[in-house]
Coordinates of C-alpha atoms in Angstrom, one line a residue:
Chain A
M1324 CA 110.7 75.8 -113.7
P1325 CA 114.2 76.9 -114.4
D1326 CA 114.7 79.3 -117.2
N1327 CA 117.4 77.0 -118.7
A1328 CA 118.0 73.1 -118.5
W1329 CA 121.8 74.4 -118.2
Q1330 CA 122.9 76.3 -115.4
K1331 CA 126.8 77.8 -114.5
C1332 CA 127.9 77.5 -111.0
K1333 CA 129.5 80.6 -110.5
V1334 CA 132.0 79.4 -107.5
C1335 CA 133.4 77.0 -110.4
M1336 CA 132.3 77.8 -113.3
T1337 CA 130.7 74.1 -113.7
M1338 CA 127.9 73.5 -116.6
L1339 CA 124.7 72.0 -114.2
Y1340 CA 121.8 70.3 -115.1
A1341 CA 118.8 71.5 -113.8
D1342 CA 117.4 67.9 -113.4
E1343 CA 120.1 67.7 -111.0
L1344 CA 120.3 70.6 -109.6
E1345 CA 116.8 70.3 -108.2
K1346 CA 117.5 67.0 -106.4
T1347 CA 119.6 69.2 -104.3
S1348 CA 118.4 71.8 -103.3
Y1349 CA 120.3 73.4 -105.9
V1350 CA 123.3 73.5 -104.5
C1351 CA 126.6 72.7 -106.6
P1352 CA 127.0 69.0 -105.8
N1353 CA 130.8 69.8 -107.2
C1354 CA 131.8 72.8 -105.0
D1355 CA 128.7 72.4 -102.1
N1356 CA 127.7 76.2 -103.4
H1357 CA 124.2 77.6 -103.2
L1358 CA 122.4 78.4 -105.5
Q1359 CA 119.2 80.7 -106.2
I1360 CA 116.1 78.5 -105.6
H1361 CA 113.3 79.3 -107.1
P1362 CA 110.9 79.9 -103.6
R1363 CA 108.0 77.1 -104.9
L1364 CA 110.9 74.9 -104.7
R1365 CA 112.2 75.7 -101.4
L1366 CA 109.1 75.5 -99.4
K1367 CA 107.8 72.4 -101.3
N1368 CA 110.9 70.7 -100.2
L1369 CA 110.8 71.9 -96.6
F1370 CA 107.4 71.2 -95.8
D1371 CA 106.4 67.4 -94.9
D1372 CA 105.5 65.0 -97.9
G1373 CA 106.3 68.8 -100.1
Q1374 CA 102.6 69.9 -98.7
F1375 CA 101.9 73.4 -98.5
E1376 CA 99.3 75.8 -99.1
E1377 CA 99.9 79.3 -100.9
I1378 CA 98.8 81.9 -99.0
K1379 CA 98.0 85.0 -101.5
Y1380 CA 98.5 88.9 -100.8
P1381 CA 97.8 91.6 -102.5
S1382 CA 99.4 91.9 -105.3
N1383 CA 97.8 93.5 -107.7
F1384 CA 100.6 96.0 -110.3
S1385 CA 100.5 99.5 -108.9
D1386 CA 102.8 101.9 -110.4
P1387 CA 102.3 104.9 -108.8
L1388 CA 105.0 107.1 -109.7
N1389 CA 104.4 106.1 -113.8
F1390 CA 108.2 104.8 -113.6
K1391 CA 109.9 104.7 -116.5
D1392 CA 113.3 104.4 -116.8
S1393 CA 114.5 102.5 -120.0
K1394 CA 111.9 100.2 -120.0
T1395 CA 108.7 101.0 -118.4
Y1396 CA 107.9 99.7 -114.6
R1397 CA 104.6 97.9 -116.2
E1398 CA 107.0 96.0 -119.0
R1399 CA 109.7 95.0 -115.9
F1400 CA 107.4 93.6 -113.7
N1401 CA 105.3 90.9 -116.7
Q1402 CA 108.4 90.2 -117.3
A1403 CA 109.4 89.2 -113.8
Q1404 CA 105.8 87.4 -113.3
E1405 CA 106.2 85.4 -116.9
K1406 CA 109.8 84.7 -115.8
T1407 CA 109.4 83.2 -112.2
G1408 CA 105.5 82.8 -112.5
M1409 CA 105.2 85.0 -109.1
D1410 CA 103.0 87.9 -108.1
D1411 CA 105.8 89.6 -106.7
A1412 CA 108.8 88.6 -105.2
F1413 CA 107.4 86.8 -102.1
L1414 CA 105.5 83.5 -102.4
I1415 CA 103.7 82.9 -98.9
G1416 CA 103.4 79.6 -97.6
M1417 CA 101.6 77.1 -94.9
G1418 CA 102.2 73.6 -94.2
K1419 CA 104.2 71.4 -91.5
I1420 CA 107.7 71.0 -91.3
K1421 CA 107.8 67.4 -88.6
G1422 CA 104.4 68.2 -88.0
I1423 CA 104.6 71.9 -86.6
P1424 CA 102.1 74.3 -88.8
T1425 CA 104.4 76.6 -90.0
T1426 CA 103.7 80.0 -92.4
I1427 CA 107.2 80.5 -94.4
A1428 CA 107.8 83.7 -96.6
A1429 CA 110.5 83.1 -99.7
M1430 CA 111.7 85.7 -100.9
S1431 CA 112.7 84.8 -105.7
F1432 CA 115.8 87.4 -106.6
G1433 CA 114.4 86.5 -109.9
F1434 CA 111.6 88.9 -109.5
M1435 CA 113.2 92.0 -110.2
G1436 CA 116.6 91.5 -107.9
G1437 CA 113.8 90.1 -105.4
S1438 CA 113.2 93.8 -104.6
V1439 CA 110.5 94.8 -102.2
G1440 CA 107.7 97.5 -103.6
P1441 CA 104.1 97.7 -101.6
A1442 CA 103.6 94.4 -102.3
G1443 CA 106.3 93.0 -100.8
A1444 CA 105.2 95.4 -97.8
E1445 CA 102.1 93.7 -97.5
A1446 CA 103.2 90.2 -97.8
M1447 CA 104.9 90.4 -95.2
V1448 CA 102.0 92.1 -93.1
K1449 CA 99.8 89.2 -94.7
A1450 CA 102.7 86.7 -93.4
A1451 CA 102.7 87.6 -89.9
E1452 CA 98.6 87.8 -89.9
H1453 CA 98.8 84.9 -91.6
S1454 CA 101.5 83.4 -88.3
V1455 CA 99.5 85.2 -85.8
T1456 CA 95.8 84.3 -87.1
F1457 CA 97.0 80.2 -87.2
N1458 CA 99.6 80.0 -84.1
T1459 CA 102.2 79.6 -86.1
P1460 CA 105.8 80.5 -86.4
L1461 CA 106.8 82.7 -88.9
V1462 CA 109.8 81.6 -90.9
V1463 CA 111.6 84.1 -93.9
F1464 CA 114.2 83.2 -96.8
T1465 CA 115.2 86.6 -97.1
C1466 CA 116.9 87.0 -101.0
S1467 CA 116.7 90.6 -102.2
G1468 CA 118.9 93.6 -103.7
G1469 CA 116.9 95.6 -100.8
M1470 CA 113.3 97.9 -101.8
R1471 CA 112.6 99.1 -105.1
M1472 CA 113.9 102.0 -106.5
Q1473 CA 110.4 101.8 -108.7
T1474 CA 108.2 102.6 -106.2
N1475 CA 110.5 104.8 -104.1
Q1476 CA 108.6 106.1 -100.9
F1477 CA 106.2 103.0 -101.1
S1478 CA 109.1 100.8 -100.8
L1479 CA 111.3 102.6 -98.5
Q1480 CA 108.1 103.1 -95.7
A1481 CA 108.2 99.2 -95.9
I1482 CA 111.3 99.5 -93.6
P1483 CA 109.0 100.5 -90.4
K1484 CA 105.8 98.3 -92.4
T1485 CA 107.5 95.2 -92.6
L1486 CA 108.9 95.8 -88.6
I1487 CA 105.3 96.3 -87.6
A1488 CA 104.7 93.3 -88.9
V1489 CA 107.6 91.2 -87.0
D1490 CA 106.6 92.9 -84.1
M1491 CA 103.2 91.1 -84.5
V1492 CA 104.7 88.1 -84.7
K1493 CA 107.2 88.7 -81.7
D1494 CA 103.5 89.8 -79.5
A1495 CA 102.1 86.7 -80.3
K1496 CA 105.1 85.1 -78.2
L1497 CA 105.5 83.2 -81.5
P1498 CA 109.4 82.2 -83.1
Y1499 CA 110.6 84.9 -85.8
I1500 CA 113.2 83.4 -88.1
V1501 CA 115.1 84.5 -90.1
V1502 CA 117.1 82.6 -92.8
L1503 CA 119.3 85.2 -94.8
T1504 CA 120.0 83.8 -98.2
D1505 CA 122.5 84.5 -101.0
P1506 CA 122.3 87.4 -101.7
T1507 CA 120.4 89.6 -98.6
S1508 CA 121.2 93.4 -99.0
G1509 CA 120.2 97.0 -98.5
G1510 CA 117.1 97.6 -97.4
V1511 CA 115.6 94.5 -96.7
S1512 CA 119.0 93.4 -94.4
A1513 CA 118.0 97.0 -92.8
S1514 CA 114.7 96.2 -91.7
F1515 CA 113.4 92.1 -91.2
G1516 CA 115.9 90.8 -92.4
M1517 CA 118.5 91.6 -89.5
V1518 CA 115.5 91.5 -86.5
G1519 CA 114.8 87.5 -86.0
D1520 CA 114.5 86.1 -82.5
V1521 CA 116.7 83.6 -84.2
T1522 CA 118.7 84.6 -87.5
I1523 CA 120.4 81.2 -90.0
A1524 CA 122.1 82.0 -92.8
E1525 CA 123.3 79.9 -95.4
P1526 CA 127.3 79.1 -96.6
N1527 CA 129.2 81.3 -98.5
A1528 CA 125.4 83.8 -98.5
S1529 CA 126.5 88.1 -99.5
I1530 CA 124.9 89.1 -96.8
M1531 CA 125.6 93.3 -96.4
F1532 CA 124.0 96.4 -96.3
A1533 CA 125.4 98.0 -99.4
G1534 CA 126.8 96.7 -102.2
A1535 CA 130.8 96.8 -102.9
S1536 CA 130.1 99.3 -105.8
V1537 CA 127.3 100.9 -103.7
T1538 CA 130.6 101.4 -101.5
K1539 CA 133.4 101.9 -103.7
N1540 CA 131.4 104.9 -105.7
T1541 CA 130.3 107.1 -102.0
T1542 CA 133.2 106.3 -100.0
G1543 CA 136.4 105.2 -102.2
E1544 CA 136.9 101.9 -99.8
T1545 CA 137.2 98.9 -101.3
M1546 CA 135.5 96.3 -99.6
P1547 CA 137.6 92.9 -98.7
E1548 CA 135.8 89.8 -100.4
D1549 CA 135.3 87.7 -97.3
V1550 CA 133.9 90.8 -95.0
Q1551 CA 130.3 90.5 -96.5
K1552 CA 129.4 86.7 -96.5
A1553 CA 127.7 84.5 -93.6
E1554 CA 131.1 83.1 -92.2
Y1555 CA 132.1 86.8 -91.6
L1556 CA 128.3 87.9 -89.6
L1557 CA 128.8 84.6 -88.0
E1558 CA 132.4 85.9 -86.5
H1559 CA 130.9 89.3 -85.9
G1560 CA 127.9 88.4 -84.0
F1561 CA 125.2 89.1 -86.3
V1562 CA 123.7 85.1 -86.9
D1563 CA 123.4 82.4 -84.6
Q1564 CA 123.9 79.7 -87.4
I1565 CA 125.2 78.9 -90.6
V1566 CA 123.5 75.7 -91.9
H1567 CA 123.5 73.9 -95.1
R1568 CA 120.4 73.8 -97.2
R1569 CA 119.6 70.3 -96.6
D1570 CA 119.5 70.3 -93.3
I1571 CA 117.2 73.8 -92.8
R1572 CA 114.4 72.0 -92.4
D1573 CA 115.8 69.9 -89.1
S1574 CA 117.5 72.8 -87.9
L1575 CA 114.1 74.8 -88.1
A1576 CA 112.2 71.9 -86.7
Q1577 CA 114.0 71.4 -83.6
I1578 CA 114.3 74.9 -82.2
M1579 CA 110.8 75.5 -83.3
S1580 CA 109.9 72.3 -81.4
I1581 CA 111.8 73.4 -78.3
L1582 CA 110.6 77.3 -78.5
L1583 CA 106.9 75.8 -78.6
K1584 CA 107.8 73.9 -76.1
R1585 CA 106.3 70.5 -77.9
A1586 CA 107.4 67.3 -77.3
A1587 CA 110.0 66.3 -80.1
Chain B
M651 CA 131.9 132.9 -99.5
N652 CA 128.9 131.9 -100.7
T653 CA 128.3 129.3 -103.1
Y654 CA 126.0 129.0 -106.4
L655 CA 124.4 126.4 -108.0
D656 CA 124.0 126.2 -112.0
F657 CA 120.7 128.2 -112.1
E658 CA 121.4 130.7 -109.2
K659 CA 124.5 132.2 -111.7
P660 CA 122.7 135.0 -113.0
I661 CA 122.3 135.6 -108.5
E662 CA 125.9 135.8 -108.5
S663 CA 126.8 138.9 -110.4
L664 CA 124.0 140.1 -108.6
D665 CA 124.7 140.1 -105.1
S666 CA 128.5 141.2 -105.7
R667 CA 126.9 144.6 -106.9
I668 CA 125.0 145.1 -103.7
L669 CA 128.0 144.1 -101.5
E670 CA 129.5 146.9 -103.3
L671 CA 126.6 149.4 -103.3
K672 CA 126.5 148.2 -99.2
S673 CA 130.1 149.0 -99.0
L674 CA 129.9 152.7 -100.8
N675 CA 127.0 153.7 -98.9
E676 CA 129.1 153.0 -95.6
S677 CA 131.9 155.3 -96.7
N678 CA 129.6 158.0 -98.1
P679 CA 125.9 157.6 -97.3
S680 CA 123.2 158.5 -100.2
D681 CA 120.1 157.9 -101.0
L682 CA 120.5 157.3 -104.6
L683 CA 122.7 154.7 -103.2
V684 CA 119.8 153.1 -100.7
D685 CA 117.4 153.0 -104.2
E686 CA 119.5 151.2 -106.1
I687 CA 120.2 148.3 -103.6
Q688 CA 116.4 148.3 -103.2
E689 CA 116.2 148.3 -107.0
I690 CA 118.5 145.1 -106.8
E691 CA 117.1 143.5 -104.0
N692 CA 113.7 143.3 -106.0
Q693 CA 115.7 141.9 -109.0
I694 CA 116.9 139.4 -107.1
N695 CA 113.5 137.7 -105.5
T696 CA 111.8 138.4 -109.3
S697 CA 115.1 136.2 -110.9
Y698 CA 114.1 133.1 -107.8
E699 CA 110.3 134.1 -108.4
K700 CA 111.1 132.6 -112.0
I701 CA 113.5 130.2 -111.3
F702 CA 111.3 128.7 -108.9
S703 CA 108.2 128.9 -110.6
S704 CA 110.2 126.4 -113.3
I705 CA 112.0 124.5 -110.8
T706 CA 112.7 120.7 -111.7
P707 CA 113.4 117.9 -109.5
W708 CA 117.2 117.9 -109.9
Q709 CA 117.2 121.2 -109.1
R710 CA 115.5 121.0 -105.7
T711 CA 118.2 118.1 -105.1
Q712 CA 121.1 120.6 -105.1
I713 CA 119.5 123.3 -103.4
S714 CA 118.7 120.0 -100.7
R715 CA 122.1 119.5 -100.4
H716 CA 123.5 123.4 -100.6
P717 CA 126.3 124.1 -98.6
Q718 CA 125.1 127.1 -96.9
R719 CA 121.4 125.1 -96.2
P720 CA 120.9 125.6 -92.5
K721 CA 121.8 122.3 -90.3
T722 CA 120.7 120.3 -87.9
R723 CA 123.4 122.0 -85.4
D724 CA 121.2 125.7 -87.1
Y725 CA 118.4 124.6 -85.9
I726 CA 119.0 123.7 -82.5
E727 CA 121.1 126.9 -81.9
N728 CA 118.0 128.9 -82.7
L729 CA 115.4 126.7 -81.5
I730 CA 116.2 125.3 -78.2
T731 CA 117.4 126.8 -75.3
D732 CA 119.7 124.9 -72.1
F733 CA 121.2 122.5 -74.4
Y734 CA 122.6 119.6 -73.1
P735 CA 124.8 117.7 -75.2
L736 CA 124.9 113.5 -75.7
S737 CA 127.3 111.5 -76.5
G738 CA 128.2 107.9 -77.5
D739 CA 126.5 104.2 -77.7
R740 CA 127.5 103.5 -74.8
A741 CA 129.2 99.9 -76.8
F742 CA 131.7 101.0 -79.5
S743 CA 132.0 105.1 -79.8
E744 CA 130.6 108.4 -80.4
D745 CA 129.3 109.0 -83.9
K746 CA 129.3 113.1 -84.8
A747 CA 127.1 112.2 -87.9
I748 CA 123.9 112.1 -85.7
M749 CA 124.2 114.8 -83.0
G750 CA 121.3 115.0 -79.9
G751 CA 120.7 115.8 -76.4
F752 CA 118.2 117.4 -74.1
G753 CA 116.9 120.9 -73.9
K754 CA 114.3 123.2 -73.6
F755 CA 111.9 124.0 -77.0
R756 CA 110.4 127.0 -76.5
G757 CA 110.1 126.0 -72.9
Q758 CA 108.8 122.5 -73.1
S759 CA 111.5 119.9 -72.1
V760 CA 112.4 118.0 -75.3
L761 CA 115.0 115.3 -76.4
V762 CA 116.6 116.4 -80.3
M763 CA 118.5 115.1 -82.9
G764 CA 119.0 115.0 -85.8
H765 CA 122.0 114.2 -88.7
E766 CA 124.6 116.9 -89.2
K767 CA 126.7 117.5 -92.0
G768 CA 129.1 120.0 -90.6
H769 CA 129.7 123.4 -92.2
D770 CA 132.8 123.6 -93.9
T771 CA 135.4 121.3 -95.1
Y772 CA 137.2 120.4 -91.4
S773 CA 133.8 119.8 -89.8
R774 CA 132.0 118.1 -92.5
I775 CA 134.8 115.5 -92.5
E776 CA 135.0 115.4 -88.8
H777 CA 130.9 115.2 -88.5
N778 CA 131.7 112.3 -92.2
F779 CA 129.3 114.5 -94.0
G780 CA 126.0 113.5 -92.5
M781 CA 126.4 109.9 -92.9
P782 CA 125.5 107.2 -89.6
K783 CA 127.8 104.2 -88.4
P784 CA 126.4 101.8 -85.9
E785 CA 127.2 103.6 -83.4
G786 CA 125.1 107.0 -84.1
Y787 CA 122.1 104.5 -84.9
R788 CA 122.6 103.1 -81.5
K789 CA 123.5 106.2 -80.0
A790 CA 120.2 107.6 -81.5
Q791 CA 118.2 104.1 -80.0
R792 CA 119.9 105.6 -76.6
L793 CA 119.0 108.9 -76.7
M794 CA 115.3 107.8 -77.6
K795 CA 115.1 105.4 -75.2
L796 CA 116.1 108.0 -72.1
A797 CA 113.0 110.7 -73.3
E798 CA 110.6 107.7 -73.2
H799 CA 112.0 107.2 -69.7
F800 CA 111.6 110.7 -68.5
D801 CA 108.7 111.2 -70.9
V802 CA 109.7 114.0 -73.2
P803 CA 109.3 114.5 -76.8
V804 CA 110.9 113.8 -79.3
I805 CA 112.1 116.1 -82.4
S806 CA 114.5 114.6 -85.0
F807 CA 115.8 116.2 -87.6
V808 CA 116.5 114.5 -91.0
D809 CA 119.3 115.0 -93.2
T810 CA 121.4 112.5 -94.7
P811 CA 123.0 111.4 -97.7
G812 CA 122.6 107.9 -97.0
A813 CA 123.7 105.4 -93.8
Y814 CA 127.5 105.1 -93.9
S815 CA 128.8 102.4 -95.9
G816 CA 132.0 100.6 -95.5
L817 CA 134.2 98.2 -93.7
G818 CA 134.1 99.5 -90.3
A819 CA 129.8 99.5 -90.9
E820 CA 129.8 97.0 -92.3
Q821 CA 132.0 95.4 -89.4
R822 CA 129.4 96.5 -86.7
G823 CA 125.9 95.3 -88.4
Q824 CA 124.3 98.9 -90.0
S825 CA 121.9 96.7 -91.3
E826 CA 121.7 95.7 -88.0
A827 CA 121.4 99.3 -86.0
I828 CA 118.9 100.6 -88.5
A829 CA 116.6 97.8 -88.2
R830 CA 116.2 98.1 -84.2
T831 CA 116.5 102.2 -84.7
T832 CA 113.4 102.3 -86.5
E833 CA 111.9 99.6 -84.5
C834 CA 112.6 101.8 -81.5
C835 CA 111.1 104.6 -83.6
L836 CA 107.6 102.5 -83.7
S837 CA 107.5 101.2 -80.1
L838 CA 108.2 104.5 -78.2
G839 CA 105.5 105.2 -75.9
V840 CA 106.4 109.6 -76.3
P841 CA 105.9 111.6 -79.5
I842 CA 108.0 111.8 -82.2
V843 CA 108.5 114.9 -84.5
V844 CA 110.1 114.1 -87.5
V845 CA 111.4 116.9 -90.1
I846 CA 113.1 116.6 -93.2
I847 CA 114.9 119.3 -93.4
G848 CA 117.7 118.7 -96.4
E849 CA 118.2 115.7 -97.7
G850 CA 116.2 112.4 -96.7
G851 CA 118.4 109.5 -98.2
S852 CA 117.6 106.1 -98.0
G853 CA 117.1 103.6 -94.5
G854 CA 119.8 106.0 -93.0
A855 CA 117.2 108.7 -92.9
V856 CA 113.9 106.3 -91.8
A857 CA 116.2 104.8 -89.0
I858 CA 115.3 108.4 -87.1
G859 CA 112.9 109.4 -89.5
T860 CA 110.2 107.4 -88.5
G861 CA 107.8 109.4 -86.4
N862 CA 103.9 110.3 -85.8
N863 CA 104.2 113.4 -87.8
V864 CA 106.8 114.0 -90.7
L865 CA 106.8 117.6 -91.4
M866 CA 109.3 118.7 -94.3
L867 CA 110.8 121.8 -95.4
E868 CA 110.0 123.2 -99.1
N869 CA 113.2 122.4 -100.8
S870 CA 114.0 118.9 -99.3
V871 CA 114.3 115.5 -100.8
Y872 CA 112.8 112.2 -99.4
S873 CA 113.9 109.2 -101.8
V874 CA 115.0 105.3 -101.7
I875 CA 118.2 106.0 -103.5
S876 CA 120.0 109.2 -104.5
P877 CA 119.0 110.1 -108.2
E878 CA 122.9 109.3 -109.1
G879 CA 122.9 105.8 -107.5
C880 CA 119.0 105.6 -109.9
S881 CA 121.2 106.6 -112.5
S882 CA 124.3 104.4 -112.7
I883 CA 121.3 101.5 -111.9
L884 CA 118.9 101.8 -114.0
W885 CA 119.9 103.5 -117.2
K886 CA 123.5 102.4 -116.9
D887 CA 124.4 106.0 -117.1
T888 CA 126.0 108.1 -114.2
S889 CA 124.7 111.0 -115.9
K890 CA 121.0 111.1 -116.2
T891 CA 120.4 111.9 -112.8
A892 CA 118.1 114.7 -113.9
E893 CA 115.6 112.1 -115.5
A894 CA 116.1 109.8 -112.3
A895 CA 115.1 112.5 -109.7
E896 CA 112.0 113.4 -112.4
A897 CA 111.1 109.7 -112.7
L898 CA 111.6 108.9 -108.8
K899 CA 109.0 111.5 -107.7
L900 CA 111.4 112.6 -104.7
T901 CA 109.9 116.1 -104.0
A902 CA 107.6 117.2 -100.6
S903 CA 104.9 117.7 -103.4
D904 CA 105.1 114.6 -103.9
M905 CA 105.3 113.3 -100.5
L906 CA 102.9 115.4 -99.1
K907 CA 100.4 113.3 -101.7
I908 CA 101.3 109.8 -100.8
D909 CA 100.8 110.8 -97.1
V910 CA 104.5 110.1 -96.7
I911 CA 104.4 113.7 -95.3
D912 CA 102.1 115.1 -93.0
K913 CA 103.6 119.4 -94.0
I914 CA 105.0 120.7 -96.4
I915 CA 107.0 123.8 -94.3
P916 CA 107.5 126.4 -97.1
E917 CA 110.6 128.6 -97.9
P918 CA 111.1 132.1 -98.3
I919 CA 111.7 133.6 -101.7
G920 CA 115.4 131.9 -102.6
G921 CA 115.4 129.0 -100.5
A922 CA 116.2 128.3 -96.5
H923 CA 119.8 128.8 -97.6
R924 CA 119.6 132.8 -98.2
H925 CA 117.2 133.0 -95.4
H926 CA 118.0 130.7 -92.6
L927 CA 116.2 132.5 -89.6
V928 CA 112.9 132.2 -91.4
T929 CA 112.8 129.1 -92.3
I930 CA 114.0 128.3 -88.8
N931 CA 110.9 130.2 -87.1
N932 CA 108.3 128.3 -89.5
T933 CA 109.9 124.7 -88.8
G934 CA 109.7 125.8 -84.7
D935 CA 105.8 127.2 -85.1
A936 CA 105.2 123.7 -87.1
I937 CA 106.8 121.8 -84.5
E938 CA 105.1 123.2 -82.1
N939 CA 101.5 123.0 -83.5
C940 CA 102.7 118.9 -83.8
L941 CA 103.6 118.5 -80.3
N942 CA 100.3 120.7 -79.1
V943 CA 98.3 117.9 -80.6
L944 CA 100.5 115.0 -79.3
S945 CA 100.8 116.0 -76.5
N946 CA 96.9 115.1 -75.9
Q947 CA 98.4 111.5 -76.3
H948 CA 99.7 108.7 -74.8
G949 CA 102.0 106.4 -74.1
N950 CA 99.7 103.1 -76.4
E951 CA 97.3 105.8 -78.2
L952 CA 101.2 107.3 -79.6
K953 CA 102.2 103.5 -80.6
H954 CA 98.8 102.9 -81.5
S955 CA 99.0 105.7 -84.3
R956 CA 102.1 106.3 -85.5
Q957 CA 101.9 102.3 -86.2
E958 CA 98.4 102.7 -88.0
R959 CA 100.4 105.6 -90.0
Y960 CA 102.3 103.0 -92.0
L961 CA 100.6 100.5 -92.6
Q962 CA 98.7 102.9 -94.4
I963 CA 101.0 104.5 -96.6
G964 CA 101.4 102.3 -100.0
R965 CA 98.1 101.0 -99.9
L966 CA 96.9 103.6 -102.9
G967 CA 96.0 101.5 -105.3
L968 CA 97.0 98.2 -103.8
F969 CA 94.1 97.8 -102.0
S970 CA 89.9 97.8 -102.1
E971 CA 89.6 97.9 -98.1
K972 CA 91.6 99.9 -95.6
T973 CA 92.1 97.9 -92.8
T974 CA 93.4 94.1 -92.2
T975 CA 93.8 91.8 -89.3
A976 CA 97.1 93.9 -88.8
N977 CA 95.5 97.1 -88.2
E978 CA 92.8 94.6 -86.0
V979 CA 95.7 93.1 -84.1
L980 CA 96.8 97.0 -83.7
D981 CA 93.5 97.5 -82.3
N982 CA 93.5 94.7 -79.8
K983 CA 96.7 95.9 -78.6
Y984 CA 96.6 99.6 -77.8
G985 CA 93.1 99.2 -76.4
K986 CA 91.7 102.4 -78.9
S987 CA 90.0 102.0 -81.9
R988 CA 91.1 104.0 -84.8
P989 CA 89.0 107.4 -85.4
Q990 CA 85.4 106.0 -86.3
Q991 CA 83.1 107.9 -89.4
P992 CA 80.7 109.8 -88.7
F993 CA 77.2 107.3 -88.7
Y994 CA 75.8 109.3 -92.0
L995 CA 78.5 108.6 -94.1
N996 CA 78.3 104.4 -93.3
T997 CA 76.9 102.6 -96.4
K998 CA 74.5 100.4 -94.3
I999 CA 72.8 103.1 -92.4
Q1000 CA 72.6 104.8 -95.6
I1001 CA 70.4 102.2 -97.6
F1002 CA 68.4 101.6 -94.2
F1003 CA 67.6 105.9 -94.3
L1004 CA 67.0 105.5 -97.8
I1005 CA 64.4 102.3 -97.5
C1006 CA 62.8 104.3 -94.4
V1007 CA 62.3 107.4 -96.2
A1008 CA 61.0 105.7 -99.6
L1009 CA 58.4 103.7 -97.3
I1010 CA 57.1 107.0 -96.1
I1011 CA 56.6 108.7 -99.2
L1012 CA 54.6 105.2 -100.3
F1013 CA 52.3 105.5 -96.9
F1014 CA 51.7 108.9 -97.9
Y1015 CA 50.9 108.2 -100.7
W1016 CA 48.6 105.2 -100.4
N1017 CA 47.3 106.6 -97.7
F1018 CA 45.9 109.9 -99.7
N1019 CA 44.8 108.4 -102.4

């Protein structure tokens, strides 16, 4: 699944071997830093016996603007598909977490920076529809730089669209749980990322509205390094808990069984 | 002092010539002078027609940011009587980047709000260049909920480079504020008419720019990222703004093609910055038309049609069918189905009809042979 057999931990600079990382769910065995994990592996590790059904969403390539910068959008899109083995930035799966049927939508930063385009917006709608139809909670793992520039308005208008999707789940009185992972920023945090009934974050995840460079360019302010971290958001009241990746499965099962009033 | 954009430079000398002649005419009136003034004014119009006939998206972006372009305050001053300003989010502070309050629009009580950029250096700083902080968005939520409580429609003017990004904004949850404000727009039980009067800068614009009808001035722009930002990220070169503006398809006519907006409000030749009152009155007429239509809808119908509108955007080329379970969920929730197409356009009925006709023809054929 990983591109390279070796990956470097950005915090302690240790070279880590992919096989070993897979065992630890891509948490650095040396410094406990949470590296980005492929959604497929994440889902496999979360669901009972690693079993889940992948839910497809409308994801055929659409390039309404015929966008081209130094590369065409199609080139970047095909590259991303090849690299990640995914249809678009989302992977939706349904399975059981400690016996509780759950729909999970997980994002991949590897797919064009996890950017949400028209298909991404439809993925959230699909995930919400699925969760309502099958009466399951919806858990979203965010990991994204924001909305996709190459499809401009079709991405920007994903803000209202994904919020409508989330609203469907909330209306059905099903838990909508967000897990913020490194990094979550821009339009993703400014829409479905920040409206969870319960919001948890992975340790040390960067979570922000605008990146440090954007802030520096537009306002001249230099952002202190610890500001846009999960711990800072917890302190300022925007996250309920910070949960280590190995404990997320337990954490989700616990809160879902309470909210769904299931026998533990 | 007038500001002239690069491509407006030829106009500058003509304008100053007119000023000269006008002052001459005042001290020493003569028909010759009046004729010459008229002549130069015609020249200005012709030059502008020429400029606008081949205007690029980047030039439009520059016009949308023109310092003399009418701002939210101008629209409120000219369209709203008895304006009663409201301030503060009741949690942290007042944010002057979003102004709003109650008032009367052509005799009807409304809530009006919008990004305010300011007119001169002092007021621009005071209004933070139209870049709201979380408290600004939370104020907008407060105002919208008040409007719903008193059952008056909302008019929202969008004109922002984007939401403010900085330490304070991150501390107080800019993302959360934008998400909740958009949610508030989506679930409001009174009509919301949005007009993009200048810059529609990304999430900062969407937060108070989500409504039943979205109108856009001819020379406004609406984009997920500024051409500057896009050029530095995708081209890794800050000078490619014109290319980026072109590629982003951010003009009003592009927005209309993909149904992000409902109508373009035309600007007089030369642009809104040269013709404040005409532009503002055109805008007023367009808002009035929308409110008249929306006044027939109530509570759930408004929420339904608004949410339906946002579900449809972006499905072009992605979907063959126009509706999904989500649309049905909305139907069930708000109780009214979307407008049905006329029965004769239904394919099954068409086929049935054709078969009947064929049978009748066959029947006659057999009988008369």
